[in-house]
Amino acid sequence: MFLVRNILSVVVVFISVQLASAQTGFDPLPYVNPFIGTSNYGATNPGAIAPRGMASVSPFNVAGRIDLNPLEKDSQWLSNPYVHENQFLTGFSHVNMSGVGCPELGVIITMPTTGELETDHIEYGTTYSEETAEAGYYSAKLDKYNVKAEATASTRAGVSRYSFPAGKSNVLLNLGLGLTNEQGAMVHVVGPDEIEGMRMVGSFCYNNAEAAYPVYFVAKFSKPADDFGVWKTPYKYEGLESQWMGYNGKTRIKKGFTREVVGDSIGAYMTYDFKEPQEVEVQIGVSYVSIENARENLAKEVGDSTFEEVLAETKNAWKKKLQVAEVEGGTNDEKTIFYTALYHTQIHPNTLNDINGEYPEIATGKIGKTEGTRYTTFSLWDTYRNYHQLMSLLYPEEQLNMVRSMLEMYDENGWLPKWELNSTETFTMVGDPAAVVLADTYLRGLTDFDVEKAYEAMLKSALDTTNNPLRPGLKEYINNGYLGVDGEVEGPVSTTQEYNIADYAIAQLAKELGKKKDYKQFLKRSMSYKKLYNPETKFIQPKNSDGSWFAEFDPLAGANFAHNPGYIEGNAWQYLFMVPHDVNGLKKLMGGNNQFEARLDELFEKDQFDMANEPDFAYGYLYNFIPGKEYKASEKIHELIDTYWQNLPGGIPGNDDTGTMSAWIIYSMMGIYPITPAEPVYTFVTPTFDKIKLHLNKDFYENGELIIENNTVSKKEIEVQIDGSSIKRPLLNLTKDNFPKKIKFL
Amino acid sequence: MFLVRNILSVVVVFISVQLASAQTGFDPLPYVNPFIGTSNYGATNPGAIAPRGMASVSPFNVAGRIDLNPLEKDSQWLSNPYVHENQFLTGFSHVNMSGVGCPELGVIITMPTTGELETDHIEYGTTYSEETAEAGYYSAKLDKYNVKAEATASTRAGVSRYSFPAGKSNVLLNLGLGLTNEQGAMVHVVGPDEIEGMRMVGSFCYNNAEAAYPVYFVAKFSKPADDFGVWKTPYKYEGLESQWMGYNGKTRIKKGFTREVVGDSIGAYMTYDFKEPQEVEVQIGVSYVSIENARENLAKEVGDSTFEEVLAETKNAWKKKLQVAEVEGGTNDEKTIFYTALYHTQIHPNTLNDINGEYPEIATGKIGKTEGTRYTTFSLWDTYRNYHQLMSLLYPEEQLNMVRSMLEMYDENGWLPKWELNSTETFTMVGDPAAVVLADTYLRGLTDFDVEKAYEAMLKSALDTTNNPLRPGLKEYINNGYLGVDGEVEGPVSTTQEYNIADYAIAQLAKELGKKKDYKQFLKRSMSYKKLYNPETKFIQPKNSDGSWFAEFDPLAGANFAHNPGYIEGNAWQYLFMVPHDVNGLKKLMGGNNQFEARLDELFEKDQFDMANEPDFAYGYLYNFIPGKEYKASEKIHELIDTYWQNLPGGIPGNDDTGTMSAWIIYSMMGIYPITPAEPVYTFVTPTFDKIKLHLNKDFYENGELIIENNTVSKKEIEVQIDGSSIKRPLLNLTKDNFPKKIKFL
């Protein structure tokens, strides 16, 4: 339904060379600032990680001492192991999430200290200074101990280097402390240079605590300890018996203990007595399968390598990854915003499988084995909107692996993922986003996956009305076209809109696969949002199941995540335009272009637009759907970029959402945006940079590159030329088969 | 110093045949009543156990519902998994202690239930009826479920048979519930017929919590479950974050979960849906080394055997064990008291090593390997007084293995044990009892152990004044001859007396080994109790370190375990005669026979004698030291037997003390008693039975048997004939070299 121009492309046969053309001399690493997003609830962390790493080493500064840590993890809703404005560090966590909205992982915490052994993080924690972070590297000086702590990581191992002064020193491995709400750990000191164990994690977003699961580790120390042991702090017993318990609630130091210990508040320590300043390197391999696999991951990825060697390898991996885009022009800050965003898109989805291919299957608890990469952390409610589109463009081989991982989950579990984390379905957020990702990937021309299975899986979640975990209320949705506010489903308006978008994606794939009946059925289903459009209020708003409007409707309710009948994480304003598959239909409902424009203006004027959340974050681009008003899109997008994105810790407007916000800024700074999920349609605004060269995978994009050239004089009025031909409207369907060499902005 | 008569004995050379002569047709099993000692704080349990078993299956009825369980484990000091007067059963624990004074073990609890799954023991617990117990067998009907539960055990495995009605049934494996104060467990459902895991235990008698350690298990089910899972109840979070935790403090059912789970309150379940009544057999192998060893223990001891087959083998083992003694005469109750006591002496010390010989070394945490049996549970403060003497007589090969285990501990740890449990030193009670056991064993003629090492170990604990864990205050004791009440050592009077007894034992062994200087030194040390004898009060009483008497002395203080400066578990009366190595010296201090007799009379008359505790429990025999008043010994001992010992749950006066009280009643009913530790001296009172034939191990006792014949007419006045010769005084030194064939009472 959008203006489409076919682009002729020369078909050249290549032998598969992964990103062969990407290896230029350009070094993007100086433009990565891992501190961006570590404040303002961006929820990223400046820790060291390899691209899509299972392990990472993040400074952990969110526990205790609210005087020094204003954003203390238990004092509010806080979802990250590190906050830039906090000052009290209690260690370095070795499995971490980036940019999510709920606390999880942030465990297997090491901490170097000096002097007498102290195992209580409130006592051993310290302020820090001289903090630096790069892609794959983090360092800080721990003030209390005069210890320099440095960290890097391979895919499945964190590697740290602690530079101790002379004297008594300790390395603590705290398994009690953590960001997750799950408790329980096991630790076993294997010898003076090795500790193994596990930690329970899970219950992400306070959901599905039944599925909480173990993460295993093996820690190796470059120098054998002079002394070692385990500590355990038991819960305080309140009963009569406590009068005989001299040890009640007190920390026990199990010196030299080499048996297994389990408990909620436990840890192990290595103690040294250095005659002169010394470095200790600590390598920690992790696995979601077993201690043996953690040991193998560590041996094969790190082995005898030094800290410097691991660091060099990881930096090189990042360099290759980020060289996919080469930008010219723009300020240093703009480049840093851009490359840091790209960096942030390469953290999740992350690797789940061990180096031997093993991983825990979803839900079944069986150990599966993959030949490629099994990805995890699918925040699909976020990522279906733009993230996977960007991956299809820049890293198509990874996007295909992600799709294959999603289909493996269907094989294992009988269902596609919704918000999958480490092979648990966390049931976070609403809708049926997997269908969109699968259809979108296929329709962008990445077809090397079992599309019939994908289609079957999509149909199952769209049609199975018995114990369907993905689409609660499906029967009512099918019967009535919407979910009633008097029903069981939270956020019935939002959910109806999400189901519409998923159904539209199914329709698009059905059309492509020649399934005409399905196409018609799902296209029809995808338009049912109209039943919730109230021409009187001009809102998409909650209805009772009997068809009457919900009486207590307030379009302003629900801001700041307050509970709001009808909507999830938003209000009626924020969901008003969330019909990306039928913008013209919505426009018509509203009375045409002028009314649509006025309503969009009103949204921004009334400050009801939320840059920090997904439902409305592409609304600025909707001006491109109003002939003659396209300039407002460029104007608005640049205003948003300037307002919300900075080369500063607070430089992401809220949770990065596993790279979804980052995908938004990457696209927006490039001046192109995939406006409709499951349709390869791009829309355009003035780019930020003068020139962007994308080095594309020739297996998927035959040209091997896309050049975006920005020759505009005004940021408002733009003309877009695709391979030399001007397009009439700033909306274009681009698949890998009609993919241009150059997009020129005039 | 006692009258000794040498008995000529015919030396016959035998090929080693262990208890060859013991295999008579006599069946002692009907005279075992495992309910004796399960009330009145006897602290035995009626569970199924094999002789000296590592595993046992005890009904567990001490948790919750104080309305049904008046002796609830957390409502008072309670040290047993089962109390006869309690009525609310919450399962069957698979590692248990018998007759001890502190709560420990009582974990790995199974419970058969029917209907919907319920994992809270307060909810799933039930009353029970039709309770029976025999050596190696226990059964009861669980009222709420109409399930018959039966149990037996091999050395390292508990085997249960649950007879379920038709319908939905469950077998729970509760790893949260337990008698121990230690917390923490791991569980892993291997499949529908197998569960493995571990439980932390330790901190016996509220001591040495730092040494808490794991016990591992593998549970196999004769029928694969239709459904299975794990449960976990997390601690309730109190902070702000709890407002988002829908699961806060709530039990989670992890259906079908096959990953490892750790936590304090966890368990696993197997669920069945039976069309008709069915039996499920549950075999649980345990190990203190590893899950693998628990699995091997189970496979090799039980394997494919049925419940009936294991039961038959264990009953046969008990029969052979108890056939060591054959009694004639006496009532059925008297026989039952006797054989049940003998049964109770065969529970601890128990087997620690796995079937492959592996066991955790003491303190080091290393895994050692034994060729024979590594014993554990050395309650030496109790057992040095009579228990090991009885073992040397009836089961000398076991006694030697126990001595070897003690010496292994010295090898591993550098110290002899004091109160050893599962390779942890619990530091319970006072004194240095290991020295007594080692010397006593050797001096009774059981010399097949490394006596030089034993002697070295004894000297170390007697002489090493630096960080000596066995003899606190040793320096002061050596310097002053006693411990001052103003010092650091608890119970300085009791401790001084205990050190005296240990020193006497060292002196006796030194004499035997020809170490004359040591003999003199330690003999002198052993008499220092005299410094604490106050001729004015006629008590052994606390002194300050400057030599002055402690001013607030009260000879009656300290009854009922109340804290009492000077004494441990007793008062000045109860410790007044605890000089078993120098009764004549004490007599002299008191002013001679008459004054000694009067003081002894006064003790009993004033009700200051405590039958339930070791320091004074042999005082009745001291009348034998007063010429002409020997009749009072027989009179008193029979009065005590009649008063305190019954064929009833309350039939043991207080804790059985790992068989020490049982050894007292066995000896006393036989009419012989080993009155002086580390001297093979017996004293005599009228036996209870007409005839007692002891089938002795010919490797150690060449006659192969000892017959005690009771032809007395009065219970008071007795004449003792040893192999036909009357002895003048009822005190006799008997080693294996001069061991009689017959002791005849006339």
mmCIF file of C-alpha atoms in Angstrom, chain A residues 248-494:
data_model
loop_
_atom_site.group_PDB
_atom_site.id
_atom_site.type_symbol
_atom_site.label_atom_id
_atom_site.label_comp_id
_atom_site.label_asym_id
_atom_site.label_seq_id
_atom_site.Cartn_x
_atom_site.Cartn_y
_atom_site.Cartn_z
ATOM 1 C CA ASN A 248 22.799 -17.797 65.298
ATOM 2 C CA GLY A 249 22.819 -15.535 62.249
ATOM 3 C CA LYS A 250 26.576 -15.063 62.466
ATOM 4 C CA THR A 251 28.923 -15.478 59.532
ATOM 5 C CA ARG A 252 31.009 -18.619 59.760
ATOM 6 C CA ILE A 253 34.455 -18.713 58.217
ATOM 7 C CA LYS A 254 35.167 -22.247 57.063
ATOM 8 C CA LYS A 255 38.945 -21.999 56.796
ATOM 9 C CA GLY A 256 40.578 -24.418 54.404
ATOM 10 C CA PHE A 257 37.187 -26.034 53.730
ATOM 11 C CA THR A 258 37.168 -28.092 50.533
ATOM 12 C CA ARG A 259 33.737 -29.718 50.678
ATOM 13 C CA GLU A 260 30.644 -28.442 48.933
ATOM 14 C CA VAL A 261 28.675 -25.775 50.784
ATOM 15 C CA VAL A 262 25.165 -24.651 49.900
ATOM 16 C CA GLY A 263 23.214 -21.740 51.242
ATOM 17 C CA ASP A 264 21.740 -18.372 50.430
ATOM 18 C CA SER A 265 24.507 -16.203 51.797
ATOM 19 C CA ILE A 266 27.773 -17.934 50.999
ATOM 20 C CA GLY A 267 31.065 -17.222 49.344
ATOM 21 C CA ALA A 268 34.644 -18.328 49.038
ATOM 22 C CA TYR A 269 37.876 -16.440 49.469
ATOM 23 C CA MET A 270 41.512 -16.643 48.484
ATOM 24 C CA THR A 271 44.015 -14.898 50.715
ATOM 25 C CA TYR A 272 47.541 -13.839 49.814
ATOM 26 C CA ASP A 273 50.419 -12.350 51.705
ATOM 27 C CA PHE A 274 52.494 -10.426 49.188
ATOM 28 C CA LYS A 275 56.003 -9.264 49.956
ATOM 29 C CA GLU A 276 55.807 -6.804 47.071
ATOM 30 C CA PRO A 277 53.034 -5.466 44.851
ATOM 31 C CA GLN A 278 51.528 -8.270 42.798
ATOM 32 C CA GLU A 279 48.948 -8.887 40.116
ATOM 33 C CA VAL A 280 46.424 -11.702 40.376
ATOM 34 C CA GLU A 281 44.426 -12.666 37.322
ATOM 35 C CA VAL A 282 41.079 -14.287 37.922
ATOM 36 C CA GLN A 283 39.396 -16.158 35.087
ATOM 37 C CA ILE A 284 35.778 -17.197 35.544
ATOM 38 C CA GLY A 285 34.126 -19.463 33.010
ATOM 39 C CA VAL A 286 30.349 -19.782 33.162
ATOM 40 C CA SER A 287 27.775 -22.215 31.814
ATOM 41 C CA TYR A 288 24.038 -22.728 32.117
ATOM 42 C CA VAL A 289 24.560 -26.488 31.768
ATOM 43 C CA SER A 290 27.140 -27.719 34.263
ATOM 44 C CA ILE A 291 30.353 -27.085 36.144
ATOM 45 C CA GLU A 292 32.159 -29.360 33.686
ATOM 46 C CA ASN A 293 31.018 -27.219 30.772
ATOM 47 C CA ALA A 294 32.016 -24.034 32.604
ATOM 48 C CA ARG A 295 35.469 -25.560 33.044
ATOM 49 C CA GLU A 296 35.649 -26.507 29.356
ATOM 50 C CA ASN A 297 34.431 -23.063 28.254
ATOM 51 C CA LEU A 298 37.162 -21.485 30.349
ATOM 52 C CA ALA A 299 39.858 -23.871 29.148
ATOM 53 C CA LYS A 300 39.045 -23.498 25.479
ATOM 54 C CA GLU A 301 38.373 -19.761 25.390
ATOM 55 C CA VAL A 302 40.999 -18.570 27.832
ATOM 56 C CA GLY A 303 43.228 -21.440 28.855
ATOM 57 C CA ASP A 304 46.732 -20.178 29.388
ATOM 58 C CA SER A 305 46.084 -16.782 27.804
ATOM 59 C CA THR A 306 47.025 -13.752 29.815
ATOM 60 C CA PHE A 307 44.682 -10.900 30.594
ATOM 61 C CA GLU A 308 46.351 -8.842 27.876
ATOM 62 C CA GLU A 309 45.882 -11.569 25.290
ATOM 63 C CA VAL A 310 42.199 -12.029 26.060
ATOM 64 C CA LEU A 311 41.727 -8.271 26.016
ATOM 65 C CA ALA A 312 43.401 -7.927 22.617
ATOM 66 C CA GLU A 313 41.261 -10.670 21.135
ATOM 67 C CA THR A 314 38.036 -9.223 22.477
ATOM 68 C CA LYS A 315 38.888 -5.694 21.349
ATOM 69 C CA ASN A 316 39.596 -7.058 17.899
ATOM 70 C CA ALA A 317 36.244 -8.847 17.871
ATOM 71 C CA TRP A 318 34.501 -5.604 18.755
ATOM 72 C CA LYS A 319 36.420 -3.704 16.128
ATOM 73 C CA LYS A 320 35.376 -6.120 13.399
ATOM 74 C CA LYS A 321 31.779 -6.016 14.579
ATOM 75 C CA LEU A 322 31.483 -2.247 14.641
ATOM 76 C CA GLN A 323 33.330 -1.725 11.361
ATOM 77 C CA VAL A 324 30.056 -2.732 9.705
ATOM 78 C CA ALA A 325 29.276 0.986 9.620
ATOM 79 C CA GLU A 326 31.635 3.761 8.672
ATOM 80 C CA VAL A 327 30.379 7.284 9.249
ATOM 81 C CA GLU A 328 31.742 10.585 8.071
ATOM 82 C CA GLY A 329 30.830 14.012 9.364
ATOM 83 C CA GLY A 330 28.985 14.645 12.565
ATOM 84 C CA THR A 331 30.543 15.653 15.833
ATOM 85 C CA ASN A 332 32.650 13.417 18.004
ATOM 86 C CA ASP A 333 29.696 13.109 20.368
ATOM 87 C CA GLU A 334 27.361 12.131 17.532
ATOM 88 C CA LYS A 335 29.770 9.472 16.365
ATOM 89 C CA THR A 336 30.095 8.229 19.925
ATOM 90 C CA ILE A 337 26.323 8.093 20.357
ATOM 91 C CA PHE A 338 26.096 6.148 17.103
ATOM 92 C CA TYR A 339 28.829 3.579 17.727
ATOM 93 C CA THR A 340 27.925 3.096 21.353
ATOM 94 C CA ALA A 341 24.379 2.373 20.233
ATOM 95 C CA LEU A 342 25.731 -0.132 17.740
ATOM 96 C CA TYR A 343 27.820 -1.626 20.557
ATOM 97 C CA HIS A 344 24.690 -1.863 22.676
ATOM 98 C CA THR A 345 22.865 -3.781 19.954
ATOM 99 C CA GLN A 346 25.613 -6.439 20.138
ATOM 100 C CA ILE A 347 25.079 -7.474 23.756
ATOM 101 C CA HIS A 348 21.645 -9.138 23.561
ATOM 102 C CA PRO A 349 20.431 -11.544 22.293
ATOM 103 C CA ASN A 350 23.498 -13.290 23.636
ATOM 104 C CA THR A 351 25.091 -16.698 23.480
ATOM 105 C CA LEU A 352 23.484 -19.416 25.591
ATOM 106 C CA ASN A 353 25.246 -22.514 24.382
ATOM 107 C CA ASP A 354 28.532 -23.738 25.761
ATOM 108 C CA ILE A 355 31.532 -24.108 23.530
ATOM 109 C CA ASN A 356 30.652 -27.792 23.074
ATOM 110 C CA GLY A 357 27.221 -26.758 21.762
ATOM 111 C CA GLU A 358 25.255 -27.757 24.848
ATOM 112 C CA TYR A 359 22.554 -25.567 26.314
ATOM 113 C CA PRO A 360 19.492 -26.060 28.506
ATOM 114 C CA GLU A 361 16.425 -26.485 26.358
ATOM 115 C CA ILE A 362 13.540 -24.171 27.045
ATOM 116 C CA ALA A 363 11.107 -25.435 29.659
ATOM 117 C CA THR A 364 12.046 -29.121 29.333
ATOM 118 C CA GLY A 365 15.222 -28.984 31.409
ATOM 119 C CA LYS A 366 16.888 -31.303 28.915
ATOM 120 C CA ILE A 367 20.341 -30.513 27.638
ATOM 121 C CA GLY A 368 20.217 -29.794 23.934
ATOM 122 C CA LYS A 369 23.061 -29.388 21.502
ATOM 123 C CA THR A 370 23.389 -26.852 18.721
ATOM 124 C CA GLU A 371 25.712 -26.747 15.741
ATOM 125 C CA GLY A 372 25.582 -22.948 15.484
ATOM 126 C CA THR A 373 24.794 -20.423 18.157
ATOM 127 C CA ARG A 374 21.852 -20.763 20.470
ATOM 128 C CA TYR A 375 20.782 -17.249 21.335
ATOM 129 C CA THR A 376 18.936 -16.133 24.417
ATOM 130 C CA THR A 377 17.438 -12.961 25.907
ATOM 131 C CA PHE A 378 14.644 -12.297 23.452
ATOM 132 C CA SER A 379 12.927 -9.140 24.643
ATOM 133 C CA LEU A 380 10.571 -9.460 21.709
ATOM 134 C CA TRP A 381 7.914 -6.911 22.704
ATOM 135 C CA ASP A 382 10.724 -4.388 22.339
ATOM 136 C CA THR A 383 12.841 -5.832 19.598
ATOM 137 C CA TYR A 384 10.191 -6.777 17.036
ATOM 138 C CA ARG A 385 9.720 -3.096 16.222
ATOM 139 C CA ASN A 386 13.141 -2.214 14.829
ATOM 140 C CA TYR A 387 15.964 -4.239 16.399
ATOM 141 C CA HIS A 388 15.635 -7.392 14.330
ATOM 142 C CA GLN A 389 15.166 -5.280 11.216
ATOM 143 C CA LEU A 390 18.558 -3.697 11.933
ATOM 144 C CA MET A 391 20.123 -7.093 12.555
ATOM 145 C CA SER A 392 18.672 -8.359 9.247
ATOM 146 C CA LEU A 393 20.437 -5.465 7.581
ATOM 147 C CA LEU A 394 23.788 -5.360 9.356
ATOM 148 C CA TYR A 395 24.283 -8.909 10.699
ATOM 149 C CA PRO A 396 21.951 -11.122 8.659
ATOM 150 C CA GLU A 397 23.762 -14.333 9.571
ATOM 151 C CA GLU A 398 23.152 -13.575 13.255
ATOM 152 C CA GLN A 399 19.545 -12.633 12.636
ATOM 153 C CA LEU A 400 19.021 -15.987 10.924
ATOM 154 C CA ASN A 401 20.607 -17.765 13.863
ATOM 155 C CA MET A 402 18.265 -15.892 16.175
ATOM 156 C CA VAL A 403 15.308 -17.023 14.101
ATOM 157 C CA ARG A 404 16.632 -20.570 14.202
ATOM 158 C CA SER A 405 16.984 -20.316 17.985
ATOM 159 C CA MET A 406 13.353 -19.182 18.172
ATOM 160 C CA LEU A 407 12.281 -22.169 16.094
ATOM 161 C CA GLU A 408 14.348 -24.516 18.261
ATOM 162 C CA MET A 409 12.367 -23.186 21.209
ATOM 163 C CA TYR A 410 9.180 -24.053 19.363
ATOM 164 C CA ASP A 411 10.527 -27.553 18.776
ATOM 165 C CA GLU A 412 11.460 -27.955 22.417
ATOM 166 C CA ASN A 413 8.543 -26.300 24.045
ATOM 167 C CA GLY A 414 5.685 -26.313 21.559
ATOM 168 C CA TRP A 415 5.572 -22.521 21.626
ATOM 169 C CA LEU A 416 7.494 -19.603 20.223
ATOM 170 C CA PRO A 417 9.189 -17.332 22.763
ATOM 171 C CA LYS A 418 7.621 -14.180 24.116
ATOM 172 C CA TRP A 419 10.269 -12.822 26.464
ATOM 173 C CA GLU A 420 12.776 -15.632 26.698
ATOM 174 C CA LEU A 421 15.722 -15.534 29.089
ATOM 175 C CA ASN A 422 18.230 -18.349 29.487
ATOM 176 C CA SER A 423 15.683 -20.880 28.292
ATOM 177 C CA THR A 424 12.914 -19.732 30.550
ATOM 178 C CA GLU A 425 9.808 -18.019 29.265
ATOM 179 C CA THR A 426 9.412 -15.022 31.531
ATOM 180 C CA PHE A 427 5.996 -14.048 30.099
ATOM 181 C CA THR A 428 6.982 -10.401 30.313
ATOM 182 C CA MET A 429 4.847 -7.847 28.399
ATOM 183 C CA VAL A 430 1.974 -8.613 26.042
ATOM 184 C CA GLY A 431 1.248 -9.515 22.451
ATOM 185 C CA ASP A 432 2.706 -12.171 20.179
ATOM 186 C CA PRO A 433 5.882 -10.540 18.918
ATOM 187 C CA ALA A 434 7.696 -13.685 17.710
ATOM 188 C CA ALA A 435 5.328 -13.909 14.718
ATOM 189 C CA VAL A 436 6.356 -10.425 13.654
ATOM 190 C CA VAL A 437 10.075 -11.174 13.867
ATOM 191 C CA LEU A 438 9.746 -14.394 11.871
ATOM 192 C CA ALA A 439 7.633 -12.797 9.131
ATOM 193 C CA ASP A 440 9.755 -9.658 9.018
ATOM 194 C CA THR A 441 12.979 -11.612 8.634
ATOM 195 C CA TYR A 442 11.566 -13.730 5.828
ATOM 196 C CA LEU A 443 10.029 -10.793 4.031
ATOM 197 C CA ARG A 444 13.306 -8.889 4.137
ATOM 198 C CA GLY A 445 14.707 -11.762 2.119
ATOM 199 C CA LEU A 446 16.453 -13.755 4.847
ATOM 200 C CA THR A 447 14.763 -17.013 3.973
ATOM 201 C CA ASP A 448 17.287 -19.633 5.015
ATOM 202 C CA PHE A 449 15.205 -21.108 7.798
ATOM 203 C CA ASP A 450 12.303 -23.548 8.005
ATOM 204 C CA VAL A 451 9.567 -21.109 7.084
ATOM 205 C CA GLU A 452 6.857 -23.770 7.058
ATOM 206 C CA LYS A 453 7.677 -24.614 10.663
ATOM 207 C CA ALA A 454 7.761 -20.923 11.480
ATOM 208 C CA TYR A 455 4.378 -20.469 9.872
ATOM 209 C CA GLU A 456 2.975 -23.470 11.740
ATOM 210 C CA ALA A 457 4.287 -22.039 15.009
ATOM 211 C CA MET A 458 2.791 -18.623 14.270
ATOM 212 C CA LEU A 459 -0.574 -20.156 13.442
ATOM 213 C CA LYS A 460 -0.527 -22.191 16.635
ATOM 214 C CA SER A 461 -0.146 -19.119 18.821
ATOM 215 C CA ALA A 462 -2.707 -17.257 16.722
ATOM 216 C CA LEU A 463 -5.351 -19.998 16.684
ATOM 217 C CA ASP A 464 -4.943 -22.338 19.663
ATOM 218 C CA THR A 465 -7.423 -21.182 22.264
ATOM 219 C CA THR A 466 -6.581 -23.916 24.815
ATOM 220 C CA ASN A 467 -3.944 -23.053 27.437
ATOM 221 C CA ASN A 468 -2.225 -20.718 25.016
ATOM 222 C CA PRO A 469 0.609 -19.130 27.032
ATOM 223 C CA LEU A 470 1.405 -16.518 24.389
ATOM 224 C CA ARG A 471 -2.000 -15.074 23.652
ATOM 225 C CA PRO A 472 -4.168 -14.957 26.754
ATOM 226 C CA GLY A 473 -7.769 -14.075 25.932
ATOM 227 C CA LEU A 474 -7.374 -15.328 22.376
ATOM 228 C CA LYS A 475 -10.868 -16.782 22.186
ATOM 229 C CA GLU A 476 -12.443 -13.465 23.094
ATOM 230 C CA TYR A 477 -10.150 -11.657 20.676
ATOM 231 C CA ILE A 478 -11.164 -13.975 17.838
ATOM 232 C CA ASN A 479 -14.855 -13.751 18.701
ATOM 233 C CA ASN A 480 -15.111 -10.031 19.448
ATOM 234 C CA GLY A 481 -12.069 -8.589 17.726
ATOM 235 C CA TYR A 482 -10.885 -7.106 20.987
ATOM 236 C CA LEU A 483 -10.285 -7.920 24.626
ATOM 237 C CA GLY A 484 -12.772 -6.533 27.091
ATOM 238 C CA VAL A 485 -11.584 -4.429 29.973
ATOM 239 C CA ASP A 486 -13.797 -6.561 32.231
ATOM 240 C CA GLY A 487 -11.873 -9.696 31.257
ATOM 241 C CA GLU A 488 -8.832 -11.398 32.718
ATOM 242 C CA VAL A 489 -6.204 -9.972 30.408
ATOM 243 C CA GLU A 490 -4.144 -7.053 31.579
ATOM 244 C CA GLY A 491 -3.960 -4.092 29.216
ATOM 245 C CA PRO A 492 -6.748 -5.279 26.880
ATOM 246 C CA VAL A 493 -6.445 -2.315 24.506
ATOM 247 C CA SER A 494 -2.657 -2.610 24.176
#
